[in-house]
XYZ file of C-alpha atoms in Angstrom:
220
model
C -13.726 17.107 18.365
C -12.004 14.165 16.718
C -9.792 14.480 13.784
C -11.866 14.056 10.624
C -9.714 11.527 8.822
C -10.132 8.027 7.346
C -9.505 5.442 9.995
C -6.014 4.030 10.019
C -4.822 0.507 10.420
C -3.732 -0.127 13.995
C -0.143 -1.522 14.563
C -0.641 -2.926 17.894
C -0.395 -6.842 18.389
C -4.043 -7.097 19.435
C -6.739 -4.707 18.172
C -8.615 -2.431 20.600
C -11.479 -4.176 22.095
C -10.132 -7.673 21.519
C -10.948 -8.719 25.320
C -14.385 -9.366 26.507
C -14.214 -6.073 28.692
C -12.786 -4.178 25.741
C -15.817 -5.339 23.547
C -18.252 -4.128 26.053
C -16.372 -0.835 26.361
C -16.442 -0.414 22.564
C -20.135 -1.236 22.511
C -20.996 1.290 24.953
C -19.072 4.074 23.053
C -21.012 3.220 19.946
C -24.279 3.249 21.754
C -23.439 6.500 23.292
C -22.441 7.997 19.823
C -25.800 6.566 18.487
C -27.840 8.164 21.221
C -25.980 11.524 20.706
C -26.623 11.381 16.972
C -30.200 10.417 17.200
C -31.034 12.940 19.878
C -29.046 15.926 18.740
C -27.745 15.270 15.126
C -24.046 15.815 14.007
C -23.825 18.978 15.979
C -24.338 16.843 19.296
C -21.712 14.352 18.253
C -18.941 15.619 20.378
C -16.274 13.432 22.316
C -17.362 14.687 25.614
C -21.032 14.014 25.017
C -20.224 10.499 23.736
C -17.895 9.669 26.513
C -20.320 10.840 29.267
C -23.213 8.874 27.641
C -20.934 5.704 27.486
C -19.619 6.303 31.001
C -15.894 6.385 29.778
C -12.911 8.795 29.848
C -12.026 10.825 26.876
C -8.653 8.946 26.596
C -10.555 5.611 26.568
C -12.737 6.871 23.725
C -9.755 7.954 21.558
C -8.021 4.598 22.300
C -10.917 2.832 20.745
C -11.594 5.197 17.890
C -8.743 7.395 16.563
C -10.958 9.390 14.448
C -14.522 10.784 14.097
C -14.868 8.663 10.859
C -13.814 5.401 12.514
C -16.539 5.857 15.014
C -19.205 6.847 12.578
C -18.312 3.826 10.544
C -18.854 1.657 13.779
C -22.216 3.423 14.226
C -23.270 2.746 10.824
C -22.444 -0.920 11.077
C -24.309 -1.082 14.273
C -27.432 0.701 12.694
C -27.434 -1.978 9.819
C -26.964 -4.906 12.166
C -29.942 -3.640 14.184
C -32.008 -3.238 11.040
C -31.209 -6.662 9.890
C -32.218 -8.302 13.208
C -35.465 -6.215 13.286
C -36.292 -7.135 9.773
C -35.774 -10.856 10.168
C -37.820 -10.919 13.271
C -40.499 -8.816 11.773
C -41.270 -10.820 8.549
C -40.799 -14.347 7.289
C -39.633 -13.738 3.638
C -41.703 -15.799 0.973
C -39.856 -17.906 -1.614
C -41.160 -15.971 -4.689
C -38.915 -12.993 -5.495
C -41.611 -10.588 -6.304
C -43.184 -11.435 -2.975
C -40.058 -11.219 -1.146
C -39.577 -7.577 -2.553
C -42.962 -6.594 -1.285
C -42.471 -8.098 2.040
C -39.052 -6.201 2.329
C -40.730 -2.829 1.429
C -43.463 -3.373 3.854
C -41.013 -4.538 6.728
C -38.888 -1.423 5.854
C -41.908 0.981 6.097
C -42.921 -0.446 9.476
C -39.355 -0.012 10.618
C -39.103 3.468 9.446
C -42.408 4.502 11.135
C -40.996 3.262 14.461
C -37.519 4.861 14.170
C -37.996 8.519 13.170
C -34.859 9.856 14.883
C -32.789 6.938 13.571
C -33.890 7.552 10.071
C -33.031 11.220 10.388
C -29.619 10.553 11.903
C -28.877 8.298 8.869
C -29.609 11.056 6.438
C -27.549 13.517 8.364
C -24.506 10.933 8.539
C -24.695 10.804 4.615
C -24.792 14.592 4.246
C -21.941 14.843 6.778
C -19.768 12.600 4.789
C -20.695 14.298 1.396
C -19.992 17.683 2.779
C -16.709 16.705 4.575
C -13.505 16.566 2.243
C -12.097 13.306 2.700
C -15.064 11.651 4.337
C -17.089 10.831 1.006
C -15.890 7.277 1.322
C -18.132 6.989 4.348
C -21.180 7.817 2.272
C -20.328 5.370 -0.435
C -19.750 2.649 2.246
C -23.106 3.521 3.749
C -25.015 3.131 0.574
C -23.139 -0.009 -0.534
C -24.036 -1.393 2.838
C -27.728 -0.800 2.305
C -27.656 -2.138 -1.330
C -26.032 -5.280 -0.081
C -28.533 -5.705 2.866
C -31.606 -5.419 0.614
C -29.916 -7.085 -2.406
C -29.112 -10.227 -0.707
C -32.667 -10.616 0.542
C -34.503 -10.239 -2.883
C -33.722 -13.951 -3.779
C -33.807 -16.878 -1.296
C -30.587 -18.051 -2.894
C -28.560 -15.529 -4.904
C -25.392 -17.485 -5.502
C -25.945 -17.153 -9.071
C -24.080 -14.098 -10.428
C -26.988 -12.834 -12.529
C -29.266 -13.094 -9.539
C -26.853 -11.143 -7.309
C -26.702 -8.444 -10.102
C -30.387 -8.311 -10.390
C -30.831 -8.217 -6.626
C -28.613 -5.211 -6.357
C -30.293 -3.443 -9.148
C -33.698 -3.824 -7.424
C -31.962 -2.929 -4.022
C -30.875 0.435 -5.534
C -34.257 1.267 -6.931
C -35.948 0.432 -3.572
C -33.627 2.755 -1.701
C -34.334 5.557 -4.204
C -38.124 5.102 -3.480
C -37.695 4.534 0.279
C -35.467 7.535 0.866
C -37.771 9.790 -0.942
C -40.864 8.617 0.925
C -39.012 8.921 4.349
C -38.128 12.608 3.741
C -41.578 13.433 2.287
C -43.367 11.650 5.046
C -41.612 13.474 7.672
C -42.013 16.765 5.993
C -45.672 16.713 5.102
C -46.646 14.374 7.877
C -49.438 12.769 5.738
C -49.398 9.043 6.639
C -52.242 8.325 4.249
C -50.399 9.652 1.140
C -47.156 8.074 2.470
C -48.931 4.568 2.689
C -50.137 5.259 -1.122
C -46.550 6.010 -2.096
C -45.520 2.670 -0.571
C -48.086 0.853 -2.411
C -46.950 2.607 -5.599
C -43.383 1.659 -4.841
C -44.291 -1.950 -4.316
C -46.054 -2.231 -7.678
C -43.126 -0.506 -9.363
C -40.621 -2.747 -7.746
C -42.483 -5.854 -8.660
C -42.709 -4.934 -12.112
C -39.145 -3.964 -12.466
C -37.990 -7.210 -10.885
C -40.215 -9.218 -13.251
C -38.786 -7.121 -16.387
C -35.183 -7.886 -15.152
C -35.923 -11.646 -14.751
C -37.433 -11.800 -18.297
C -34.352 -10.134 -19.815
C -32.062 -12.487 -18.146
C -34.030 -15.512 -19.512
C -34.056 -13.929 -23.127
C -30.231 -13.508 -22.882
C -29.709 -17.183 -22.135
């Protein structure tokens, strides 16, 4: 297995993967790691399995990723990029903030239903980071990335500092609800109940956003 340490800054004149071939190789390794994680969980995330899936030698894998955490961070970034592309293709976000929040939650739920293994692997990634001493930063990076992703989409234009703050607050609450619904849905396998939970979350988030905007206006 790779060393479980925080990624170090490379001292080479050019970073690994700077060439077109290097980018393609790096992407194959990330894809191989994602496949291993989604199919077998953290226990399946071995260098040999990843290298075999990516079609590269072990030495090549270690050249591009010098620690397990550096590879997991790349996997996380790839998962979020994939999620962003899918969301933007799946829904045209309305202008009104409350309607945008509703559209985001509905898009999230559709995505979650299509990507069961991916959702479980992201949960496993969080637990791994929290359980592994020195890797807690990865869990923080993971959730900050999710909060940033949703937070920036709450408003059509969030250049205002107050709107950015409100967007992140709503995103945190959305994630609390969505994470709970994901686990409950997979555990109970009751789609009807989960759909009801999503509707309840939408109602709660619309009301929460409305309250935050009213409080902002009163403070002015």
